[in-house]
Coordinates of C-alpha atoms in Angstrom, one line a residue:
M1 CA 5.7 -32.8 8.6
T2 CA 3.2 -32.9 11.4
G3 CA 1.4 -29.7 10.6
K4 CA 3.0 -27.7 13.4
T5 CA 4.9 -24.5 12.8
A6 CA 8.7 -25.2 12.6
P7 CA 10.8 -23.9 15.4
P8 CA 12.5 -20.6 14.8
A9 CA 15.9 -20.7 13.0
K10 CA 18.9 -18.9 14.3
K11 CA 19.5 -15.5 12.9
P12 CA 21.9 -16.1 10.0
A13 CA 24.4 -13.6 8.8
P14 CA 24.8 -13.1 5.1
A15 CA 27.6 -15.4 3.9
A16 CA 28.2 -13.7 0.7
A17 CA 29.2 -10.4 2.3
K18 CA 31.7 -12.0 4.6
K19 CA 33.2 -14.4 2.0
K20 CA 33.4 -11.9 -0.8
A21 CA 37.1 -12.4 -1.4
A22 CA 37.2 -16.2 -1.0
P23 CA 37.7 -18.3 -4.3
A24 CA 35.0 -20.7 -5.5
P25 CA 36.7 -24.1 -4.8
K26 CA 37.1 -23.3 -1.1
Q27 CA 33.4 -23.4 -0.3
E28 CA 33.8 -26.0 2.4
A29 CA 34.5 -23.3 4.9
A30 CA 31.2 -21.6 4.2
P31 CA 28.9 -24.2 5.8
K32 CA 29.8 -22.9 9.2
E33 CA 27.7 -19.8 8.5
E34 CA 24.0 -19.8 8.1
A35 CA 22.9 -18.9 4.6
A36 CA 19.6 -17.3 5.6
P37 CA 19.9 -13.5 6.4
K38 CA 18.2 -11.9 9.4
E39 CA 14.4 -11.9 9.2
E40 CA 12.8 -10.2 12.2
A41 CA 9.5 -9.2 10.9
A42 CA 8.5 -12.5 9.3
P43 CA 7.3 -15.5 11.4
K44 CA 10.2 -17.8 12.4
E45 CA 10.5 -21.0 10.3
E46 CA 12.5 -24.1 11.0
A47 CA 15.7 -24.3 9.0
A48 CA 16.5 -27.4 6.9
P49 CA 18.8 -30.0 8.7
K50 CA 22.3 -30.3 7.7
E51 CA 23.1 -33.0 5.1
E52 CA 26.1 -35.2 5.8
A53 CA 27.0 -35.9 2.1
A54 CA 26.5 -32.4 1.0
P55 CA 28.7 -29.5 1.9
K56 CA 28.1 -28.1 5.4
E57 CA 26.2 -25.1 4.1
E58 CA 22.5 -24.6 4.7
A59 CA 20.6 -23.4 1.7
A60 CA 17.6 -21.5 3.0
P61 CA 14.7 -20.8 0.7
K62 CA 14.4 -17.4 -0.9
E63 CA 11.3 -16.6 0.9
E64 CA 13.2 -16.4 4.2
A65 CA 15.6 -13.8 3.0
A66 CA 15.7 -10.5 4.8
P67 CA 14.1 -7.4 3.3
K68 CA 17.5 -5.9 2.6
E69 CA 19.6 -8.6 0.7
E70 CA 23.3 -8.2 0.8
A71 CA 25.5 -8.7 -2.2
A72 CA 25.7 -12.3 -3.5
P73 CA 29.0 -14.2 -3.7
K74 CA 31.0 -14.3 -6.9
E75 CA 29.8 -16.3 -9.9
E76 CA 32.4 -19.0 -9.6
A77 CA 31.0 -20.2 -6.2
A78 CA 27.4 -20.5 -7.5
P79 CA 27.6 -23.9 -9.4
K80 CA 29.0 -25.7 -6.3
E81 CA 26.1 -24.6 -4.0
E82 CA 23.5 -27.2 -3.7
A83 CA 20.2 -27.0 -1.9
A84 CA 19.6 -29.4 1.0
P85 CA 17.7 -32.4 -0.3
K86 CA 15.9 -33.1 2.9
E87 CA 14.2 -29.8 3.9
E88 CA 11.1 -30.4 6.0
A89 CA 9.6 -27.0 5.5
A90 CA 9.3 -27.0 1.7
P91 CA 11.1 -28.4 -1.4
A92 CA 14.3 -26.5 -2.0
A93 CA 14.1 -23.9 -4.7
E94 CA 16.9 -23.7 -7.3
E95 CA 19.1 -20.8 -6.8
P96 CA 19.7 -18.7 -9.9
P97 CA 23.3 -18.1 -11.0
A98 CA 24.8 -15.2 -9.1
P99 CA 25.5 -12.1 -11.3
E100 CA 29.1 -11.0 -11.8
H101 CA 28.5 -7.8 -10.1
P102 CA 26.4 -7.7 -6.9
P103 CA 23.0 -6.1 -7.5
A104 CA 21.7 -3.3 -5.4
P105 CA 19.8 -4.2 -2.3
I106 CA 16.1 -4.9 -3.1
D107 CA 13.4 -4.7 -0.5
E108 CA 11.7 -8.1 -0.3
P109 CA 8.2 -8.7 1.2
A110 CA 8.0 -10.1 4.7
L111 CA 7.7 -13.8 5.0
V112 CA 4.3 -15.4 5.7
P113 CA 4.1 -18.4 8.0
M114 CA 3.9 -21.7 6.1
E115 CA 2.0 -24.8 6.8
A116 CA 3.3 -28.3 6.3
G117 CA 3.2 -29.4 2.7
A118 CA 2.8 -26.0 1.2
E119 CA 4.8 -25.3 -1.9
V120 CA 7.3 -22.5 -1.9
T121 CA 7.0 -20.0 -4.7
P122 CA 10.3 -20.0 -6.7
A123 CA 12.4 -16.9 -6.6
P124 CA 12.3 -14.8 -9.8
A125 CA 15.0 -15.5 -12.3
E126 CA 18.1 -13.5 -12.4
G127 CA 17.4 -11.7 -15.5
S128 CA 13.7 -11.0 -14.8
P129 CA 12.8 -7.6 -13.4
A130 CA 12.4 -7.5 -9.6
P131 CA 8.9 -7.0 -8.3
P132 CA 8.1 -3.4 -7.3
A133 CA 8.8 -2.6 -3.7
E134 CA 5.8 -1.7 -1.6
P135 CA 5.9 1.9 -0.4
P136 CA 6.3 2.2 3.4
A137 CA 3.0 2.9 5.3
P138 CA 2.8 6.6 6.3
E139 CA 3.1 7.2 10.0
P140 CA -0.2 8.4 11.5
K141 CA 0.0 12.1 12.5
L142 CA -0.8 12.8 16.2
E143 CA -3.7 15.2 16.3
K144 CA -3.3 17.9 19.0
P145 CA -6.0 17.4 21.6
K146 CA -8.6 20.1 21.7
E147 CA -8.8 22.1 24.9
E148 CA -12.0 21.3 26.8
P149 CA -14.5 24.1 27.5
P150 CA -15.0 25.2 31.1
S151 CA -17.2 23.3 33.5
C152 CA -20.7 24.3 34.6
P153 CA -21.2 27.3 37.0
L154 CA -22.0 26.3 40.5
S155 CA -24.7 27.2 43.1
L156 CA -27.0 29.2 40.9
A157 CA -29.6 30.8 43.1
V158 CA -32.1 33.7 43.3
E159 CA -31.0 36.4 45.7
E160 CA -33.9 38.9 45.5
V161 CA -37.2 39.2 43.5
S162 CA -39.1 42.4 43.0
E163 CA -42.2 43.3 41.0
N164 CA -40.2 43.9 37.7
S165 CA -36.7 42.3 38.2
F166 CA -34.8 39.6 40.1
T167 CA -31.2 39.1 41.1
L168 CA -29.1 36.0 40.5
T169 CA -25.9 34.8 42.2
W170 CA -23.6 31.8 41.5
K171 CA -20.1 30.6 41.9
A172 CA -17.3 30.2 39.4
P173 CA -16.9 26.7 37.8
E174 CA -14.4 24.3 39.1
Q175 CA -12.5 24.0 35.8
T176 CA -11.9 27.2 33.7
G177 CA -9.2 25.9 31.3
R178 CA -5.8 27.3 30.5
A179 CA -7.0 30.4 28.9
G180 CA -9.3 31.3 31.7
L181 CA -12.9 32.6 31.5
D182 CA -14.0 35.3 29.2
G183 CA -17.2 35.7 31.3
Y184 CA -20.7 34.6 31.7
V185 CA -23.8 34.8 29.6
V186 CA -27.3 34.9 31.3
E187 CA -30.2 33.5 29.2
I188 CA -33.9 33.7 30.0
C189 CA -37.0 31.9 28.7
K190 CA -40.6 32.4 29.6
D191 CA -42.5 29.5 31.0
G192 CA -44.1 27.4 28.2
S193 CA -41.6 28.7 25.6
S194 CA -38.4 27.3 24.3
D195 CA -37.0 30.5 22.9
W196 CA -33.9 31.3 25.0
K197 CA -32.6 34.9 24.8
A198 CA -29.3 36.3 26.1
V199 CA -29.8 39.1 28.6
N200 CA -26.3 40.5 28.3
Q201 CA -24.7 41.3 25.0
E202 CA -21.1 40.8 26.1
P203 CA -19.8 38.3 28.7
F204 CA -19.1 39.6 32.1
L205 CA -17.0 38.2 35.0
S206 CA -19.2 39.1 37.9
T207 CA -21.1 36.3 39.7
H208 CA -24.0 38.6 40.6
Y209 CA -26.5 39.9 38.0
T210 CA -29.8 41.6 38.1
I211 CA -32.3 41.0 35.2
P212 CA -34.5 44.2 34.9
N213 CA -37.5 45.2 32.8
L214 CA -39.7 42.1 33.5
S215 CA -43.4 41.9 33.8
S216 CA -45.1 41.2 37.1
G217 CA -46.7 37.8 37.2
D218 CA -44.4 36.2 34.6
K219 CA -42.6 32.9 35.2
I220 CA -39.1 33.0 33.9
H221 CA -36.7 30.2 33.4
V222 CA -33.0 31.2 33.6
R223 CA -29.7 29.6 33.0
V224 CA -26.0 30.8 33.1
V225 CA -23.3 29.7 30.7
A226 CA -19.5 30.1 31.3
V227 CA -17.7 31.2 28.1
S228 CA -14.0 30.9 27.3
A229 CA -11.8 30.8 24.2
S230 CA -12.3 27.0 24.0
G231 CA -16.1 27.3 23.9
A232 CA -19.1 27.5 26.2
S233 CA -19.8 25.3 29.2
V234 CA -22.9 23.2 30.0
P235 CA -25.5 25.8 31.3
A236 CA -26.4 26.0 34.9
T237 CA -30.2 26.1 35.1
L238 CA -32.6 26.8 37.9
E239 CA -34.9 23.8 38.6
Q240 CA -38.0 26.0 39.0
P241 CA -39.1 29.1 37.1
V242 CA -38.9 32.5 38.9
L243 CA -42.2 34.2 39.6
I244 CA -41.9 37.9 39.1
R245 CA -43.8 39.4 42.1
E246 CA -43.0 41.6 45.0
I247 CA -42.2 39.6 48.2
L248 CA -43.9 41.1 51.2
Q249 CA -41.8 42.0 54.2
L250 CA -43.1 43.2 57.5
P251 CA -42.0 46.7 58.6
K252 CA -39.0 46.8 60.9
I253 CA -37.1 49.9 62.3
R254 CA -33.4 49.4 62.7
M255 CA -32.6 52.0 65.4
P256 CA -28.8 52.7 65.6
R257 CA -27.2 51.8 68.9
H258 CA -26.2 55.4 69.8
L259 CA -29.8 56.6 69.3
R260 CA -31.3 54.1 71.7
E261 CA -30.1 56.4 74.5
T262 CA -30.7 60.1 75.0
Y263 CA -29.3 62.0 72.0
I264 CA -27.6 65.2 73.5
R265 CA -26.8 68.3 71.4
R266 CA -25.8 71.8 72.3
V267 CA -28.0 74.8 71.6
G268 CA -27.2 76.0 68.0
D269 CA -25.9 72.7 66.8
A270 CA -27.4 70.9 63.8
V271 CA -29.4 67.7 64.4
N272 CA -29.0 65.3 61.5
I273 CA -30.2 61.7 62.2
M274 CA -30.7 58.9 59.7
I275 CA -32.8 55.9 60.8
P276 CA -32.9 52.8 58.5
F277 CA -35.9 50.5 58.2
Q278 CA -37.1 47.7 56.1
G279 CA -40.4 46.5 54.6
K280 CA -42.0 45.6 51.3
P281 CA -43.9 47.2 49.6
Q282 CA -42.5 50.5 50.6
P283 CA -43.9 51.4 54.1
E284 CA -45.5 54.7 55.1
V285 CA -43.4 56.7 57.5
S286 CA -44.7 59.2 60.1
W287 CA -43.2 61.3 62.9
T288 CA -45.0 62.7 65.9
K289 CA -44.0 64.5 69.2
G290 CA -46.4 64.1 72.1
G291 CA -49.0 62.7 69.7
Q292 CA -48.9 65.8 67.5
P293 CA -47.5 66.2 64.0
L294 CA -44.1 67.9 63.8
D295 CA -43.5 71.6 63.1
T296 CA -42.3 71.5 59.5
N297 CA -40.9 75.1 59.8
R298 CA -38.3 73.9 62.2
I299 CA -37.9 70.1 61.5
N300 CA -37.3 68.7 58.1
I301 CA -38.2 65.0 57.4
R302 CA -37.0 63.2 54.2
N303 CA -38.0 59.6 53.6
T304 CA -36.6 57.1 51.1
A305 CA -37.4 53.4 50.4
R306 CA -35.0 52.3 53.1
D307 CA -34.5 55.1 55.6
T308 CA -35.8 58.3 57.1
I309 CA -33.8 61.5 57.8
F310 CA -34.6 63.8 60.8
Y311 CA -33.0 67.2 60.4
I312 CA -32.9 70.5 62.4
R313 CA -30.7 73.3 61.2
Q314 CA -30.2 75.0 64.6
A315 CA -31.4 73.2 67.7
Q316 CA -33.1 75.1 70.5
R317 CA -33.9 73.9 74.0
G318 CA -37.6 73.8 72.9
D319 CA -36.6 71.0 70.5
S320 CA -35.9 68.7 73.4
G321 CA -38.3 65.8 73.9
K322 CA -39.4 62.4 72.7
Y323 CA -40.2 61.9 69.1
E324 CA -42.1 58.8 67.9
L325 CA -41.3 57.2 64.5
T326 CA -43.9 54.9 63.0
V327 CA -43.4 52.6 59.9
Q328 CA -46.6 51.0 58.6
I329 CA -47.6 48.6 55.8
N330 CA -51.3 47.6 55.4
G331 CA -52.0 47.6 59.1
A332 CA -48.7 46.1 60.2
E333 CA -46.5 48.7 61.9
D334 CA -43.3 49.2 63.9
K335 CA -42.6 52.1 66.3
A336 CA -39.5 53.6 67.8
T337 CA -38.8 56.5 70.1
L338 CA -36.1 59.1 69.7
D339 CA -35.2 61.1 72.8
I340 CA -33.4 64.4 72.0
Q341 CA -31.9 66.7 74.7
V342 CA -30.7 70.1 73.7
V343 CA -28.5 71.6 76.4
E344 CA -26.4 74.8 77.2
P345 CA -24.1 76.0 80.0
P346 CA -25.8 76.6 83.3
G347 CA -26.3 79.9 85.1
P348 CA -24.1 81.0 88.0
P349 CA -24.8 79.9 91.6
Q350 CA -26.9 82.2 93.7
N351 CA -26.6 83.8 97.2
L352 CA -22.8 83.2 97.7
K353 CA -21.7 84.5 101.1
L354 CA -19.0 84.3 103.7
V355 CA -20.2 82.4 106.7
D356 CA -17.2 82.6 109.0
V357 CA -13.6 83.5 109.1
W358 CA -11.3 82.1 111.8
G359 CA -7.5 81.7 111.9
F360 CA -6.4 80.6 108.5
N361 CA -9.9 79.3 107.4
V362 CA -13.0 80.6 105.6
A363 CA -16.5 79.0 105.3
L364 CA -18.6 79.7 102.2
E365 CA -22.2 78.9 101.3
W366 CA -24.4 79.3 98.2
T367 CA -27.5 78.0 96.4
P368 CA -27.9 76.2 93.0
P369 CA -28.3 78.3 89.9
A370 CA -31.7 79.3 88.7
D371 CA -31.0 77.8 85.2
N372 CA -29.2 74.4 85.0
G373 CA -28.9 74.6 81.2
N374 CA -31.4 71.8 80.7
S375 CA -28.9 69.4 82.2
E376 CA -28.0 68.1 85.7
I377 CA -25.5 70.1 87.6
K378 CA -22.4 68.0 88.1
G379 CA -20.6 70.2 90.6
Y380 CA -19.1 73.6 91.4
R381 CA -15.7 75.2 91.1
V382 CA -14.4 77.4 93.9
Q383 CA -11.7 80.0 93.3
K384 CA -9.8 82.5 95.6
S385 CA -7.9 85.7 94.9
D386 CA -5.6 87.7 97.3
K387 CA -5.6 91.5 97.2
K388 CA -1.9 91.8 96.5
S389 CA -1.7 89.7 93.3
G390 CA -5.3 90.0 92.1
K391 CA -5.0 86.5 90.4
W392 CA -7.6 83.8 90.7
F393 CA -6.6 80.3 91.8
T394 CA -8.8 77.2 91.9
V395 CA -9.3 75.9 95.3
L396 CA -11.9 73.1 94.7
E397 CA -13.1 71.3 91.6
R398 CA -16.3 69.4 91.1
C399 CA -17.5 70.3 94.6
T400 CA -20.9 68.5 94.8
R401 CA -22.2 70.4 97.9
T402 CA -23.4 74.0 98.1
S403 CA -21.0 74.8 101.0
C404 CA -17.2 74.4 101.6
T405 CA -14.4 75.3 103.9
I406 CA -11.1 76.9 102.6
S407 CA -8.0 76.4 104.7
D408 CA -4.3 77.2 104.6
L409 CA -4.8 80.9 104.0
I410 CA -1.8 83.3 104.6
I411 CA -1.9 85.5 107.6
G412 CA -2.1 89.2 106.7
N413 CA -3.7 88.8 103.3
I414 CA -7.2 89.8 102.2
Y415 CA -9.0 87.3 100.0
S416 CA -12.0 87.3 97.7
F417 CA -14.0 84.2 96.5
R418 CA -16.1 83.2 93.6
V419 CA -18.0 80.0 92.5
F420 CA -18.8 78.6 89.0
S421 CA -21.5 75.9 88.4
E422 CA -20.8 73.1 85.9
N423 CA -23.0 70.7 83.8
I424 CA -22.4 68.4 80.8
C425 CA -21.6 71.4 78.6
G426 CA -19.0 72.8 81.0
L427 CA -18.7 75.8 83.3
S428 CA -21.2 78.5 83.6
D429 CA -20.4 81.7 81.6
S430 CA -20.2 83.8 84.7
A431 CA -19.5 83.2 88.4
A432 CA -21.1 84.2 91.7
V433 CA -18.7 86.5 93.6
A434 CA -18.9 86.8 97.4
S435 CA -19.9 90.3 98.5
G436 CA -17.5 90.4 101.4
V437 CA -13.8 89.7 101.8
A438 CA -11.8 87.7 104.3
H439 CA -9.1 89.5 106.2
I440 CA -6.7 87.0 107.8
E441 CA -5.3 88.9 110.8
K442 CA -2.3 88.2 112.9
T443 CA -3.3 87.0 116.3
K444 CA -1.4 88.4 119.3
T445 CA -0.1 85.7 121.6
T446 CA 2.1 85.8 124.7
Y447 CA 4.5 83.0 125.4
Q448 CA 4.2 81.6 128.9
P449 CA 6.7 78.8 129.7
E450 CA 5.3 75.8 131.3
K451 CA 6.3 75.3 134.9
I452 CA 7.9 71.9 135.3
P453 CA 8.2 70.6 138.9
Q454 CA 11.7 69.9 140.0
R455 CA 12.6 66.2 140.5
D456 CA 15.3 64.8 142.7
M457 CA 17.7 63.1 140.3
M458 CA 20.4 62.2 142.9
E459 CA 21.3 58.5 142.7
P460 CA 24.2 56.4 144.0
P461 CA 26.3 54.5 141.4
K462 CA 24.7 51.3 140.1
F463 CA 26.1 48.9 137.4
T464 CA 23.5 48.0 134.8
Q465 CA 25.8 45.8 132.8
P466 CA 28.6 43.9 134.7
L467 CA 32.0 42.8 133.4
T468 CA 32.3 39.3 131.9
D469 CA 35.2 36.9 132.0
R470 CA 37.3 36.9 128.8
T471 CA 40.1 34.8 127.3
T472 CA 42.4 36.5 124.8
T473 CA 45.5 35.7 122.7
R474 CA 48.9 37.0 123.5
G475 CA 49.8 40.0 121.4
Y476 CA 46.2 40.9 120.4
S477 CA 44.6 43.9 122.1
T478 CA 41.3 43.2 124.0
H479 CA 38.6 45.3 125.6
L480 CA 36.6 45.1 128.8
F481 CA 33.1 46.6 128.9
C482 CA 30.5 47.5 131.6
S483 CA 27.8 50.2 132.1
V484 CA 26.9 52.2 135.1
R485 CA 24.5 54.9 136.1
G486 CA 24.3 57.4 138.9
F487 CA 23.9 61.1 139.6
P488 CA 26.1 63.0 140.0
Q489 CA 28.2 61.2 137.4
P490 CA 30.3 58.7 139.3
K491 CA 34.1 58.5 139.1
I492 CA 35.4 55.3 137.5
I493 CA 38.5 53.6 138.9
W494 CA 40.0 50.4 137.2
L495 CA 42.0 47.9 139.3
K496 CA 44.1 44.9 138.5
N497 CA 44.4 42.3 141.2
Q498 CA 43.2 44.9 143.7
M499 CA 45.9 47.4 142.5
E500 CA 44.7 50.6 140.9
I501 CA 45.7 51.1 137.3
R502 CA 47.1 54.6 137.0
E503 CA 48.6 56.4 134.0
D504 CA 49.9 53.4 132.3
P505 CA 50.2 53.6 128.5
K506 CA 49.4 49.9 128.2
Y507 CA 45.8 50.6 129.5
I508 CA 43.3 53.1 128.0
A509 CA 40.1 53.7 130.1
L510 CA 37.1 55.5 128.6
I511 CA 33.5 56.4 129.7
D512 CA 30.8 57.5 127.3
Q513 CA 27.1 57.9 128.3
G514 CA 27.6 55.6 131.2
V515 CA 29.4 52.9 129.2
C516 CA 32.9 52.1 130.7
S517 CA 35.6 50.5 128.7
L518 CA 39.2 49.4 129.3
E519 CA 41.5 48.6 126.4
I520 CA 44.5 46.4 127.2
R521 CA 47.1 46.8 124.4
K522 CA 49.0 43.7 123.3
P523 CA 48.6 41.8 126.5
G524 CA 51.2 39.3 127.7
P525 CA 51.0 36.4 130.1
F526 CA 51.6 38.8 133.0
D527 CA 48.6 40.9 132.1
G528 CA 46.1 38.1 133.0
G529 CA 44.3 38.3 136.4
V530 CA 41.2 39.8 138.0
Y531 CA 40.1 43.3 136.8
T532 CA 37.7 45.4 138.8
C533 CA 35.7 48.5 137.8
K534 CA 34.7 50.8 140.7
A535 CA 32.2 53.7 140.4
V536 CA 32.2 56.3 143.2
N537 CA 30.1 59.4 143.8
P538 CA 29.0 61.4 146.9
L539 CA 26.1 59.1 147.4
G540 CA 28.1 55.8 147.4
E541 CA 30.1 53.4 145.4
A542 CA 29.7 50.1 143.4
S543 CA 32.1 47.7 141.7
V544 CA 32.2 44.8 139.3
D545 CA 35.0 42.5 138.4
C546 CA 36.0 39.8 135.9
R547 CA 38.9 37.4 135.1
L548 CA 41.1 37.8 132.0
D549 CA 43.2 34.9 130.8
V550 CA 46.0 35.4 128.2
K551 CA 47.1 32.4 126.2

């Protein structure tokens, strides 16, 4: 032995189980099987070499037997089994005689690696009691992992501080767990103390909280804890304590956009205006009109910490004007101007009169109304009425001048006229009516025909468009055209090869508005030649000719 661990032996199969029915003398066949049973848990040990003189069966030591030993062979085979004399691992142990009946399987302890020269403990005798089997080690129970509590709330900050409270804001934690958050708990502690007290009795889910009932001048440490079914998170704490004092803020009037221009209301309407402002501590608010305090019998003012309300139950034109709002804190102030205009419909125009009547037209003039309703006059509406129907019809709308001309009146009718004035509130309640009426009379006219000088229209014939040479196809009708003028209307004569064409059904001659045409129906080769058109009247004659080829 060299002191090294023997190489692992092949995994033997139990010989006794497989050779159970074999007789004892025929043990020579058994050596082909390895005597040692399977041993996986124990370290591998080198098996004894085969002995040539001995039977070819390897006798493995008892220590290498598997934990579960199979039934031993019958008793007759036991005397002839001999241990291998030259075993390198350890001296061979004598095998006890096999019992007649195979014993029940006994769990054997796992093998321990053996060093060279170590003695092998002999196996217990057959009749001796087997050592007690070691109980199997209990499997460790896997403990269910505990659910982690939520993570710390994020972005804890102070939103607002007053003289007896302050407001906190924060964001939800990144990890809330499977069960979700039950809420948050806010705790405070005065500076210099370590006594943390919860402000809220029950957790809440809002990320906005105001801590009230604090003393001005105190320094307060604050922290927020997220709570769930699995526990509480690490608290989110402000780095610096919060000093409870009122933060000064300069006064500032926030005039609404629609109030930056003139605020227009009608007479009798209510005026209800709210103007917000800011400033800390609460600023002093004052209203004036023209540098004088307001008349509290007509105007009601109500001030709060953040706005002022200007109210008039029924506005009158005397309430129009510019009102000044002043917000002041310890010498610092801000001012704004509110311009209110109370309007009503205007009065009617004045001095409406008919200036002139001619033909189908009437001219009117008037002057602006004495009362414009505290608003600019945008125009005038002119209407007419005829005596027959008595209905008023609008002639002009939004006439910006104080005069106009009305046209397209019907002859024989008598018309009356009236004019309304118009401002931002609408038309005036009444109209100015012209004192006179316009009578559109029928004018007596005598028709005198215009004397036109007589002109000598006599003219000899003259061709304005001559004939043109043509080529036509046999069997296809063709036309010859020319135009002539003259007065009296000339007589048209058609000739073929200097021979007059008379009433021949093959030719059709027409004249219309001085245009002369000759239709030749289905011409043949003999219809070709020179055609002449002659125009004759008492003042003279004229002619044109052309050549016609038939192919």
